[in-house]
Tab-separated table of C-alpha atoms and ligand atoms in Angstrom:
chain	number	residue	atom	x	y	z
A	15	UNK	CA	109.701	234.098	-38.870
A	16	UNK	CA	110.222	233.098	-35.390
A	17	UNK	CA	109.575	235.425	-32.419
A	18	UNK	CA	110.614	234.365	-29.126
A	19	UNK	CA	108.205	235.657	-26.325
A	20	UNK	CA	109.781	237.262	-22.815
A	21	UNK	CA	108.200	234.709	-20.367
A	22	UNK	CA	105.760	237.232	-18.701
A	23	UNK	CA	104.782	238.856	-21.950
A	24	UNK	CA	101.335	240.545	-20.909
A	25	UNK	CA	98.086	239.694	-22.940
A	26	UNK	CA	98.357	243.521	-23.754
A	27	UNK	CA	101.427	243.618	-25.292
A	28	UNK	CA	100.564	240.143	-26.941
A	29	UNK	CA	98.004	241.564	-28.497
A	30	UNK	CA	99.944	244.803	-29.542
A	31	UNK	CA	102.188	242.253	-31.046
A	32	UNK	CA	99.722	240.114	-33.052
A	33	UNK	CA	97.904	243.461	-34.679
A	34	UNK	CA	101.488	244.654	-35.938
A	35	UNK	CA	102.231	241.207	-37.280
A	36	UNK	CA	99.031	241.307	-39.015
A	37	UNK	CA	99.378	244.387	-40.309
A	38	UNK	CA	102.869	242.673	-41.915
A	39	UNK	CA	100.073	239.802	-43.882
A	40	UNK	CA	101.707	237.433	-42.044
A	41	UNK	CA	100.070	234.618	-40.179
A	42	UNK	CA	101.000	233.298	-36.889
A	43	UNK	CA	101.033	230.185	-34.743
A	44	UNK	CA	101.594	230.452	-31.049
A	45	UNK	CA	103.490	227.642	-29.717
A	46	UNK	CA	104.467	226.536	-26.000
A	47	UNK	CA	106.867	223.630	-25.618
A	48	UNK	CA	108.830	222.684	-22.470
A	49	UNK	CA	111.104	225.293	-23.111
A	50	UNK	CA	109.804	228.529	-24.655
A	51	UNK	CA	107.035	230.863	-25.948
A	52	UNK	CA	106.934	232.046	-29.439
A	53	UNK	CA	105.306	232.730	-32.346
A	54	UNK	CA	105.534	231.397	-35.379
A	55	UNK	CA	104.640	233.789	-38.693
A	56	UNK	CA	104.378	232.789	-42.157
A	57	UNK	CA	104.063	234.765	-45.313
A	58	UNK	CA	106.552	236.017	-47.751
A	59	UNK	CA	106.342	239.980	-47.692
A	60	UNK	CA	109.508	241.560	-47.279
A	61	UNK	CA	109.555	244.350	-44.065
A	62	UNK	CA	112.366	245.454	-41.419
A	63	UNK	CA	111.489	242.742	-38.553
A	64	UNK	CA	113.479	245.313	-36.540
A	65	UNK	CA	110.309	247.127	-36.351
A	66	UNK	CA	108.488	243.934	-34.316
A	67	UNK	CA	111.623	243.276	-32.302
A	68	UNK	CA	111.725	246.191	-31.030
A	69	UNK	CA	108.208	245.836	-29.342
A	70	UNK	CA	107.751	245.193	-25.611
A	71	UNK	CA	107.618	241.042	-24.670
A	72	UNK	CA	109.397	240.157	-27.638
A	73	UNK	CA	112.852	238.435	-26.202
A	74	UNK	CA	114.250	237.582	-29.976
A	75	UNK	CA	113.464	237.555	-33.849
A	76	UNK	CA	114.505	235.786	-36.406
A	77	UNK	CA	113.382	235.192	-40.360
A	78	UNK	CA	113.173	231.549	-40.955
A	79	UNK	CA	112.814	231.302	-45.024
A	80	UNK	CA	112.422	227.148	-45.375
A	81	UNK	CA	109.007	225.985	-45.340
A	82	UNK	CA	109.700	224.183	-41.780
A	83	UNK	CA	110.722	226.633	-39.130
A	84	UNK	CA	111.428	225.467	-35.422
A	85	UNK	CA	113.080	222.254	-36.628
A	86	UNK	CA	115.304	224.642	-38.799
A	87	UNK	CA	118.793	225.321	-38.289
A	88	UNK	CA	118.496	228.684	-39.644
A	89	UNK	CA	116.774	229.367	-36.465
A	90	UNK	CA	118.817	227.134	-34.022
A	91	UNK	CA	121.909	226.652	-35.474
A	92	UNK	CA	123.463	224.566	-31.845
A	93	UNK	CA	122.997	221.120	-32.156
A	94	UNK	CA	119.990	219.945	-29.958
A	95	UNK	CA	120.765	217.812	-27.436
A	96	UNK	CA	118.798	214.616	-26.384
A	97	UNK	CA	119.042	213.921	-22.455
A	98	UNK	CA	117.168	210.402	-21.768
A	99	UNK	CA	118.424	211.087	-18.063
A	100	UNK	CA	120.874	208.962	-15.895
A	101	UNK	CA	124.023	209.910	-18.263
A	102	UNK	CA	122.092	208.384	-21.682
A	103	UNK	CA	122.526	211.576	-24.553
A	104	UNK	CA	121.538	211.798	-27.960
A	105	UNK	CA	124.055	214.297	-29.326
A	106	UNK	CA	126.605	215.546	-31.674
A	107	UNK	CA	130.279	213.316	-31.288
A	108	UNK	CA	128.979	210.229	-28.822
A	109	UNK	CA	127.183	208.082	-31.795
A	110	UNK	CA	124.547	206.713	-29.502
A	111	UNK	CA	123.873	203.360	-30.827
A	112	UNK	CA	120.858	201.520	-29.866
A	113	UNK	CA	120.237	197.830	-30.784
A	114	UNK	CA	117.302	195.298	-30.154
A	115	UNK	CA	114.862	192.656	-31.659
A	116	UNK	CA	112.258	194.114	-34.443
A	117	UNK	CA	109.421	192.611	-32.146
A	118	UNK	CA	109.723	191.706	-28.135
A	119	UNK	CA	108.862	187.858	-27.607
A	120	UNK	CA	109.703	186.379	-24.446
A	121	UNK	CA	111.450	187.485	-20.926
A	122	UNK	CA	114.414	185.179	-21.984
A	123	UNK	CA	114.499	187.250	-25.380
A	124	UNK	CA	114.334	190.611	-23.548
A	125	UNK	CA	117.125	189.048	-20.603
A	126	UNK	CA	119.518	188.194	-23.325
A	127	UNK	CA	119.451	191.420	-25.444
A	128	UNK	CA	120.069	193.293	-21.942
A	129	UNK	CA	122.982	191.178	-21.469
A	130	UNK	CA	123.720	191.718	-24.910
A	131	UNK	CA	124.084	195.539	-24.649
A	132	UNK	CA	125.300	196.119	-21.479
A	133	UNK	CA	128.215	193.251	-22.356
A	134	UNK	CA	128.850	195.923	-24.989
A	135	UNK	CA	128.568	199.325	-23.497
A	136	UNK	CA	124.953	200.356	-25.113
A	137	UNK	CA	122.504	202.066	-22.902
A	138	UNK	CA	119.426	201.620	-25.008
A	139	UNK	CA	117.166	198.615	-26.485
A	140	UNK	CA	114.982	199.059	-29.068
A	141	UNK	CA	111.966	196.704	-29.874
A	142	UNK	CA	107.916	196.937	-30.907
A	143	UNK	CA	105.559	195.434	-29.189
A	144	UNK	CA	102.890	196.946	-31.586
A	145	UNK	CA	104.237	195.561	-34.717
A	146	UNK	CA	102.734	197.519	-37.859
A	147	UNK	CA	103.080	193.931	-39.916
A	148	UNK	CA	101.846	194.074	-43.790
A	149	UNK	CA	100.021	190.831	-43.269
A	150	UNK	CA	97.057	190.580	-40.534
A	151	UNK	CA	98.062	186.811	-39.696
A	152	UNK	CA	101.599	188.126	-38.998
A	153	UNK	CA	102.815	188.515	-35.082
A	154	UNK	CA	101.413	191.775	-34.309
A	155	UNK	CA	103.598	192.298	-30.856
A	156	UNK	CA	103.069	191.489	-27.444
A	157	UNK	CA	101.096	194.495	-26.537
A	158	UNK	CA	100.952	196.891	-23.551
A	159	UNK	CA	101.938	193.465	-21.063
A	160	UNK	CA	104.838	192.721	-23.024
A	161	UNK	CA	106.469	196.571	-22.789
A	162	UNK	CA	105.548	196.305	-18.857
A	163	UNK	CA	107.646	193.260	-18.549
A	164	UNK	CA	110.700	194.354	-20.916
A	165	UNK	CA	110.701	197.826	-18.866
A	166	UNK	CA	110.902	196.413	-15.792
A	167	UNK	CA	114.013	194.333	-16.612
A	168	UNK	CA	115.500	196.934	-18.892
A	169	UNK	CA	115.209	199.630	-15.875
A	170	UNK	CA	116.673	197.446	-13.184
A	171	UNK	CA	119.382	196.775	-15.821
A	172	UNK	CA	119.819	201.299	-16.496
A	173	UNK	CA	118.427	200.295	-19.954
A	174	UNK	CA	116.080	203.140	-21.654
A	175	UNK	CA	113.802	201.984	-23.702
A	176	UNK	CA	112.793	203.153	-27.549
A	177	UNK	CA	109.409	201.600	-28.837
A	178	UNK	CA	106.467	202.568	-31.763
A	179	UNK	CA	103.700	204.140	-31.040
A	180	UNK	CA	100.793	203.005	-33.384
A	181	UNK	CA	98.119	205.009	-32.566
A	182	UNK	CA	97.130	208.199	-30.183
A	183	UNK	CA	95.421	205.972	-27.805
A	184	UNK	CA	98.493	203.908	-27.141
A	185	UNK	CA	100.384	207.280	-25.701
A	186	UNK	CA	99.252	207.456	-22.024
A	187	UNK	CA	99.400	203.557	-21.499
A	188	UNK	CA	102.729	203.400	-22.811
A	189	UNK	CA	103.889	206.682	-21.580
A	190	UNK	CA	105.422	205.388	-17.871
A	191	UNK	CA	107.249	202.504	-19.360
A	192	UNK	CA	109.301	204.381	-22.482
A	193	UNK	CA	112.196	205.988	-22.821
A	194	UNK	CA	111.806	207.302	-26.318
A	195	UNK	CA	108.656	206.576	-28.629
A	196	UNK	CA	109.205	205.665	-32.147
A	197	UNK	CA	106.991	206.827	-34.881
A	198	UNK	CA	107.241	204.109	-37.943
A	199	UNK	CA	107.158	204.498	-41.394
A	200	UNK	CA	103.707	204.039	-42.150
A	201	UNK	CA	102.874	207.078	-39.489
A	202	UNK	CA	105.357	209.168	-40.968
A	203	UNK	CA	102.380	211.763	-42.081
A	204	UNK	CA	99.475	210.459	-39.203
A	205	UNK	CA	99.183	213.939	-38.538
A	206	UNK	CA	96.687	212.996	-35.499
A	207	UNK	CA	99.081	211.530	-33.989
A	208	UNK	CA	102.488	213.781	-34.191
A	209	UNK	CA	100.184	216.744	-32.721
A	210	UNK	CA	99.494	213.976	-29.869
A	211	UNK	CA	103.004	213.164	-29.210
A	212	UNK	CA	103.360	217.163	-29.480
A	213	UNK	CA	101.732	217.467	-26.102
A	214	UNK	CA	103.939	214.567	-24.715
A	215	UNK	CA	107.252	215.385	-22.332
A	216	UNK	CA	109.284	212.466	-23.799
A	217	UNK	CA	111.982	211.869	-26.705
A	218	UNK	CA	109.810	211.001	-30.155
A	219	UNK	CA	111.915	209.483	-32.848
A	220	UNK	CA	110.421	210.630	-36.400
A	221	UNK	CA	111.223	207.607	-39.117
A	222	UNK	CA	111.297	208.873	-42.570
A	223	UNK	CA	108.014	207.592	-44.264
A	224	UNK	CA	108.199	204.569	-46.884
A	225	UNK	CA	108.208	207.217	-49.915
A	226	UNK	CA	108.463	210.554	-47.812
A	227	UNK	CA	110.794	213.219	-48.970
A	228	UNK	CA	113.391	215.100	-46.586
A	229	UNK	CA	111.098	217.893	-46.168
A	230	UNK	CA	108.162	215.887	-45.373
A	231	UNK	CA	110.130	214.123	-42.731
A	232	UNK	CA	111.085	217.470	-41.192
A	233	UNK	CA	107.538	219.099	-41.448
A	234	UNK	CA	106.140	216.079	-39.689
A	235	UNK	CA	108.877	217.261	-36.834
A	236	UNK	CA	107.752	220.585	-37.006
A	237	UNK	CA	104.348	219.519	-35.947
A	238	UNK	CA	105.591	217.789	-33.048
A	239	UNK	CA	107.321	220.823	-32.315
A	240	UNK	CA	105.118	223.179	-33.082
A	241	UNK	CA	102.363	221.391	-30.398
A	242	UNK	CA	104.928	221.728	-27.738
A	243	UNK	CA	107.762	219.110	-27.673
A	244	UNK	CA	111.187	220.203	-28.836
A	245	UNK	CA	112.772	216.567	-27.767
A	246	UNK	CA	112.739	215.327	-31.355
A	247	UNK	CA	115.395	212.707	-33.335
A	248	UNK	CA	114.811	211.709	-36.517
A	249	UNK	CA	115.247	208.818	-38.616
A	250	UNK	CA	116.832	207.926	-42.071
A	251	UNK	CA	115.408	204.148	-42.706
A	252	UNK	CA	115.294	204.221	-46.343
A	253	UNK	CA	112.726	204.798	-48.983
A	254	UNK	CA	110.764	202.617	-51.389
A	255	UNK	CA	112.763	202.627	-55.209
A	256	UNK	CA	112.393	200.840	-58.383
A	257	UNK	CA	115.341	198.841	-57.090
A	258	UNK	CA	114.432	195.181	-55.932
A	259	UNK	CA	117.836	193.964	-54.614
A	260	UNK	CA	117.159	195.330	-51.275
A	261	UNK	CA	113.935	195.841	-49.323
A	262	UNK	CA	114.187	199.405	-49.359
A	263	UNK	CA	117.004	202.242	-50.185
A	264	UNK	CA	118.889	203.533	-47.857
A	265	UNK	CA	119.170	207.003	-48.679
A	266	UNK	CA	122.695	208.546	-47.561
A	267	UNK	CA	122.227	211.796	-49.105
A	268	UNK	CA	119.726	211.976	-46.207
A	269	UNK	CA	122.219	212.072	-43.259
A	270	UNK	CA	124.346	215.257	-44.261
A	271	UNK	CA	121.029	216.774	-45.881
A	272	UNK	CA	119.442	216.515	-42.372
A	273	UNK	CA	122.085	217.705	-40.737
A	274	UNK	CA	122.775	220.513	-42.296
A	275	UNK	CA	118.824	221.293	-42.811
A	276	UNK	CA	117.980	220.995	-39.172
A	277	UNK	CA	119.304	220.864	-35.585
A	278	UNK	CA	117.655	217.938	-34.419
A	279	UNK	CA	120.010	214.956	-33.942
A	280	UNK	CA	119.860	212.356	-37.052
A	281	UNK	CA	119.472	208.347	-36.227
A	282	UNK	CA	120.431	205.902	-39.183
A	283	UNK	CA	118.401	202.834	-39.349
A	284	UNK	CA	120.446	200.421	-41.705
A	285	UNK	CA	118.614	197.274	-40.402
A	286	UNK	CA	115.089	198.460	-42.393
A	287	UNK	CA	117.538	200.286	-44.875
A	288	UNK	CA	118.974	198.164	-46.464
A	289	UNK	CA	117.092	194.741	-45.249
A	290	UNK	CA	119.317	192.350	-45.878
A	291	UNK	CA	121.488	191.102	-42.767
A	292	UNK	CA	124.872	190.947	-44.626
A	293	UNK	CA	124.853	194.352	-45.992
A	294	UNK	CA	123.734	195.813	-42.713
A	295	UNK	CA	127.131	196.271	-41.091
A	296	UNK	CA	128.246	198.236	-44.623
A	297	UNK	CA	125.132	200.689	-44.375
A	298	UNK	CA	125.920	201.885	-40.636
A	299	UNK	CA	129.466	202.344	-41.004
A	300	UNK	CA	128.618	204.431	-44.175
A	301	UNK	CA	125.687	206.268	-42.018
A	302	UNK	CA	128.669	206.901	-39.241
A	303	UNK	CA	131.012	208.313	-41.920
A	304	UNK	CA	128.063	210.633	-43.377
A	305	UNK	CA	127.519	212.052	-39.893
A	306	UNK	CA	124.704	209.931	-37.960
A	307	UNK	CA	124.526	210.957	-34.556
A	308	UNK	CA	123.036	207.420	-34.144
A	309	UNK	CA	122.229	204.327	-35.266
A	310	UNK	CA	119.501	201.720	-34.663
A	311	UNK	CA	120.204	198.207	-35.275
A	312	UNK	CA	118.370	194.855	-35.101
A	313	UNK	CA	119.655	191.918	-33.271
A	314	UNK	CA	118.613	188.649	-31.670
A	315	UNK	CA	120.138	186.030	-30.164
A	316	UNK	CA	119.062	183.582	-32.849
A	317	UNK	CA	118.146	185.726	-35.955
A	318	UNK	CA	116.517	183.113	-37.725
A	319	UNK	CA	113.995	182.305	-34.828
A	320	UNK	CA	113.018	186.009	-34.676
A	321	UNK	CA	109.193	186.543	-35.077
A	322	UNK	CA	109.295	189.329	-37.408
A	323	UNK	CA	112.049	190.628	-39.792
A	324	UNK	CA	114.868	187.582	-38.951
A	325	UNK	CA	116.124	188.050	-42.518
A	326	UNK	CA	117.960	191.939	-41.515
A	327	UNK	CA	118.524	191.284	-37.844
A	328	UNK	CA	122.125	190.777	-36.939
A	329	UNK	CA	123.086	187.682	-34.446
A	330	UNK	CA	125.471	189.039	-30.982
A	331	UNK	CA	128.460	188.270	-32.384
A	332	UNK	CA	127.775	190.909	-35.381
A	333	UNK	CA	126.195	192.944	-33.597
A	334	UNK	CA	129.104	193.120	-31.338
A	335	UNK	CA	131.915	193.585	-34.219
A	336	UNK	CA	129.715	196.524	-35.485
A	337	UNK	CA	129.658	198.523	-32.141
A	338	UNK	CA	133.538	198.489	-32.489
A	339	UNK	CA	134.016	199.479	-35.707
A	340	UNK	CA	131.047	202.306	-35.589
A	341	UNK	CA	132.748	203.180	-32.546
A	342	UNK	CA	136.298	203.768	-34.593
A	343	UNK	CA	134.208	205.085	-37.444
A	344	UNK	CA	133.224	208.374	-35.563
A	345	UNK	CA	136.718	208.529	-33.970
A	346	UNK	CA	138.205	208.743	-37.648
A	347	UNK	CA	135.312	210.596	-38.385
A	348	UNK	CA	134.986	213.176	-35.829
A	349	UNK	CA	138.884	213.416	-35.408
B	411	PEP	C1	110.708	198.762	-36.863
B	411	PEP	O1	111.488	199.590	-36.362
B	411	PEP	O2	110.696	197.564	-36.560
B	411	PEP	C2	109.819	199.226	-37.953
B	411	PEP	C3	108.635	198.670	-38.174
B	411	PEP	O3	110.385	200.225	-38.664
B	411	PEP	P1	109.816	201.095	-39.888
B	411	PEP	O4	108.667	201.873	-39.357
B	411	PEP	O5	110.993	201.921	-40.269
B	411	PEP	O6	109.429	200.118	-40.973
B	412	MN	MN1	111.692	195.660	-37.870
């Protein structure tokens, strides 16, 4: 159950509120985000929620019955919009694609990729610079320097910028220089850190965890949202399997699942999907057909130089054929 507060709800009839709610057995959250008051009840008894919505300060009630509830599109069922400012959306019908190395390396690496996109008509790069690697003597990114130097050029350029977060300490230093931070795999459940980027105003793009379920990936949005930031996208990038032809499996089921699930705008990531550059261009379209609002791809200019995962990331000329045939896929799609 969702109940949306009037803005100047008085701590009287707040509290009027809570003791019938109580009364009900269920429990309640409150939550602020950029954009409303409400409260969030849980419980299962059956009663007329007429008889709460009724009740002074409360602006709008509705029973949410999935286990997640903000994130739910029984409660919102409009698509949510992503606005990254200057014209760049996230949203339903203009597949935003973003593209970019797994890891940043140079200024010549981060110059080329700009090139790259705007050649091609994408607004946003993607790129780590702290890598989560499964080996400690792997290239671990180049820090906080290396995101100063690739915002700088990607800004002069009207490039936003997505990028992991590792850890809750990372937030504030990274904050001024990202467009959109990226929670990875491995965080898909750091519940310390979704309540921190909760209390964040910026985009926070939720990847599906290694062997995380659908619902898991849309309760770790609900925490987000439920600690005050509604600007959530999240992320199919495919799930450990018994299958060892590909590095992971790119679930499909996920896109329409998602979509139909939740309201938040869904972002395929075929690159870690499927993990193999050759089949990468087969996964997005595929994504774009199932309804992706978006899709993240790797590229460099010279995949097999790239410091960390060369073997998925797609050289410019790909990378370039795939932006025009995702682009045709949502026209057929969509039409
Ligand atoms: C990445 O985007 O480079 C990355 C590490 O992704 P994931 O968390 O999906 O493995
Ligand atoms: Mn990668």
């Amino acid at each position: 159950m969702i109940i949306q507060l009037e803005p100047k709800i008085s701590e009287q009839a707040k509290a009027k509120l809570l003791e019938k709610i109580n009364e009900t057995g269920f429990k309640t959250t409150e939550v602020r985000t950029q954009f409303r008051h409400c409260l969030v009840g849980t419980g299962s008894k059956e009663f007329d929620i007429r008889t709460l919505g009724n009740l002074p300060g409360v602006a709008d009630i509705h029973r949410v019955s999935d286990p997640f509830k903000l994130v739910s599109r029984k409660w919102r069922v409009e698509d949510t919009l992503i606005d990254l400012g200057d014209g760049v959306t996230l949203c339903r019908g203009d597949l935003a694609m973003m593209a970019g190395p797994c890891s940043i390396e140079s200024e010549e690496q981060v110059f080329s990729t700009i090139n790259h996109l705007k050649a091609n008509g994408l607004r946003i790069m993607r790129g780590g610079v702290f890598k989560p690697r499964s080996s400690p003597y792997s290239f671990r990114g180049m820090g906080l320097d290396g995101l100063k130097m690739w915002s700088a050029l990607a800004r002069e350029h009207g490039i936003k910028i997505i990028s992991e977060v590792m850890h809750t300490e990372q937030i504030e230093a990274m904050y001024p220089y990202v467009d959109i931070f990226q929670v990875g795999a491995r965080n898909a459940q750091n519940f310390n850190l979704l309540d921190a980027l909760g209390g964040v105003d910026k985009p926070v793009m939720l990847k599906r965890g290694m062997s995380g379920t659908i619902e898991e990936l849309l309760q770790a949005a609900e925490y987000v949202f439920s600690n005050g930031n509604e600007k959530i996208i999240l992320c199919e990038r495919g799930i450990r399997t018994y299958e060892t032809a590909s590095r992971n499996t790119f679930d499909i089921n996920a896109i329409p699942i998602l979509k139909d699930k939740s309201h938040l705008p869904v972002v395929a990531d075929p690159s870690h999907g499927i993990g193999i550059r050759s089949y990468v261009a087969a996964v997005a379209l595929a994504a774009v057909m199932a309804g992706a609002d978006g899709v993240i791809v790797e590229v460099h200019e010279s995949p097999e130089k790239a410091a960390s995962d060369g073997a998925q990331t797609l050289d410019f000329e790909e990378a370039g054929r795939l932006y025009g045939r995702m682009r045709a896929a949502v026209a057929l799609r969509d039409a």
